[in-house]
C-alpha positions as a Python dict, from the first residue, in 0.01 Angstrom:
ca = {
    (1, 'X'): (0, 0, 0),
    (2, 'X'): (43, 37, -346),
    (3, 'X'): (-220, 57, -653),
    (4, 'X'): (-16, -179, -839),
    (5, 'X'): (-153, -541, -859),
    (6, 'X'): (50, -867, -749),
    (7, 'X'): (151, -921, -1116),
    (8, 'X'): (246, -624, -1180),
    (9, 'X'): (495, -623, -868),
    (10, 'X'): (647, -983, -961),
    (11, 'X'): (746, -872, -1318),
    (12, 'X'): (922, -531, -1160),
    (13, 'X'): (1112, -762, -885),
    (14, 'X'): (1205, -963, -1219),
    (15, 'X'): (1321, -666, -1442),
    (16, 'X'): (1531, -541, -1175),
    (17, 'X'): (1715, -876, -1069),
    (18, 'X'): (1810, -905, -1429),
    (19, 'X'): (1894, -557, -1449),
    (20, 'X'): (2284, -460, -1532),
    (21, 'X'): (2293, -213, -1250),
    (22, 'X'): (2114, -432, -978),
    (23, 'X'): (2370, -695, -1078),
    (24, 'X'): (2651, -447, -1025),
    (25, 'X'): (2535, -346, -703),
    (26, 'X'): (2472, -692, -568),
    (27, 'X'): (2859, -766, -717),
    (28, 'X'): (2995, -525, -430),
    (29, 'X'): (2832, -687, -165),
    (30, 'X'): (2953, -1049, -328),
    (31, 'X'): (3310, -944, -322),
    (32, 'X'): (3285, -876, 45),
    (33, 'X'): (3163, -1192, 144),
    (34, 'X'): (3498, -1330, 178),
    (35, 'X'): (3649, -1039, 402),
    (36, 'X'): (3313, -1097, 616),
    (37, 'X'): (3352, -1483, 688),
    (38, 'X'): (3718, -1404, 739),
    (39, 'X'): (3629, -1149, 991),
    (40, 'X'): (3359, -1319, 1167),
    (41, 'X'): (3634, -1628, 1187),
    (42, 'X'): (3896, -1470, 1340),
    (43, 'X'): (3610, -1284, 1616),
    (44, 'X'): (3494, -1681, 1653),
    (45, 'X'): (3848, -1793, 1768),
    (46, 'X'): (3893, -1508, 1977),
    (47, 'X'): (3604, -1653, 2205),
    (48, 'X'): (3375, -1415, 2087),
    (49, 'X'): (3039, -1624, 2154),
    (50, 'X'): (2820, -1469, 1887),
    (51, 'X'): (3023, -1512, 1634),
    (52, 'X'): (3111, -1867, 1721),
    (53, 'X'): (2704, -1923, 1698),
    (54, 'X'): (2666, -1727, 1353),
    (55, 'X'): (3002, -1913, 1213),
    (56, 'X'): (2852, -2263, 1293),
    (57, 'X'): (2484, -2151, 1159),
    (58, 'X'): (2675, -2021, 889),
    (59, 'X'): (2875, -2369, 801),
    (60, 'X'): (2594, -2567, 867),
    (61, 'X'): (2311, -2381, 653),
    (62, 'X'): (2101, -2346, 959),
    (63, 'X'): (2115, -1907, 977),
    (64, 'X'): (1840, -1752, 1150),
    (65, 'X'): (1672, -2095, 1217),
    (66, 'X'): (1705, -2089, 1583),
    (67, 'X'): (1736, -2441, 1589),
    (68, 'X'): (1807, -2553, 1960),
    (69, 'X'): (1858, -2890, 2097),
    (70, 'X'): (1788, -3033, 2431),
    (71, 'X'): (1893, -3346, 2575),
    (72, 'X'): (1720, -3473, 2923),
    (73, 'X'): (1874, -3681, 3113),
    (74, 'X'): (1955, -3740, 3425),
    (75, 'X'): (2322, -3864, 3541),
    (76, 'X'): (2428, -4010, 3866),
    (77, 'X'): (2791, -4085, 3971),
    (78, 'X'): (2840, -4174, 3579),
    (79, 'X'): (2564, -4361, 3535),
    (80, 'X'): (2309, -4151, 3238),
    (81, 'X'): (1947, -4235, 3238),
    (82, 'X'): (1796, -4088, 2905),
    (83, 'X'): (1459, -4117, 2835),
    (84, 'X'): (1508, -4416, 2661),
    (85, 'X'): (1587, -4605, 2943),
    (86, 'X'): (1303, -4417, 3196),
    (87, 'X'): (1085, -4580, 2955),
    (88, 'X'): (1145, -4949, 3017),
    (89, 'X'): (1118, -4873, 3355),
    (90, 'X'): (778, -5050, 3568),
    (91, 'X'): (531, -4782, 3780),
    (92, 'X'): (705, -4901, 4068),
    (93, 'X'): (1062, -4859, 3952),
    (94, 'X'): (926, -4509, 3808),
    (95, 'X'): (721, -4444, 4128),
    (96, 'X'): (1074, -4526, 4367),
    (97, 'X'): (1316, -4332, 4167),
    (98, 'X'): (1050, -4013, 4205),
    (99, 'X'): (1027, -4039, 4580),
    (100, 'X'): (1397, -4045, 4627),
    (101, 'X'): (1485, -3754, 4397),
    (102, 'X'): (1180, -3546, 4595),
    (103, 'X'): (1286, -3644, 4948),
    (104, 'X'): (1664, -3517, 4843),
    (105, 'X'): (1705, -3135, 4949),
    (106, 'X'): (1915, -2979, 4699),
    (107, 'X'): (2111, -2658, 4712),
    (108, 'X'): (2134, -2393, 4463),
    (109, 'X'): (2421, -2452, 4217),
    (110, 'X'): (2598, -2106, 4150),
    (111, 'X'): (2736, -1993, 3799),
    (112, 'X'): (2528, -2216, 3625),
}
């Protein structure tokens, strides 16, 4: 912790980002941006997974968000029940679909 009070610190960080020299600096790392992206490209098509994630964060302006998406559903020989549709469906409907998929004995699916 510093003595310095909160103003204080906001009008250094501002001095220093319109500083010549911080600008310089920062320049560097600007003019590599471009060899990076390239880089992390060429890793993407490669089949490097990580670098396929960071490259679509990356494009889509979602870096470091962690945004994940999952989609329940259910699909049998074709047929996909989403939520939507579980929705519309009676108690009893509901209540008969449950006791089949509970009465089925299901093996353990490898590689998943």
């Amino acid at each position: 912790m510093t003595d310095l009070s909160r103003p204080t610190i906001n009008k250094h960080l501002e001095t220093l980002q319109s500083s010549k020299h911080y600008k310089q600096y920062t320049a560097q790392f600007e003019m590599m941006t471009d060899s990076v992206i390239v880089a992390m490209t060429k890793s993407a098509l490669e089949g490097n997974v990580s670098a396929q994630r960071l490259f679509l964060e990356y494009m889509t302006g979602n870096i470091g968000k962690n945004a994940r998406t999952q989609n329940n559903y259910i699909q049998l020989n074709g047929v996909i029940f989403r939520d939507e549709k579980l929705k519309i469906l009676s108690p009893e409907q509901l209540k008969e679909i449950e006791s089949i998929l509970t009465t089925v004995e299901v093996s353990p699916i490898e590689n998943l």
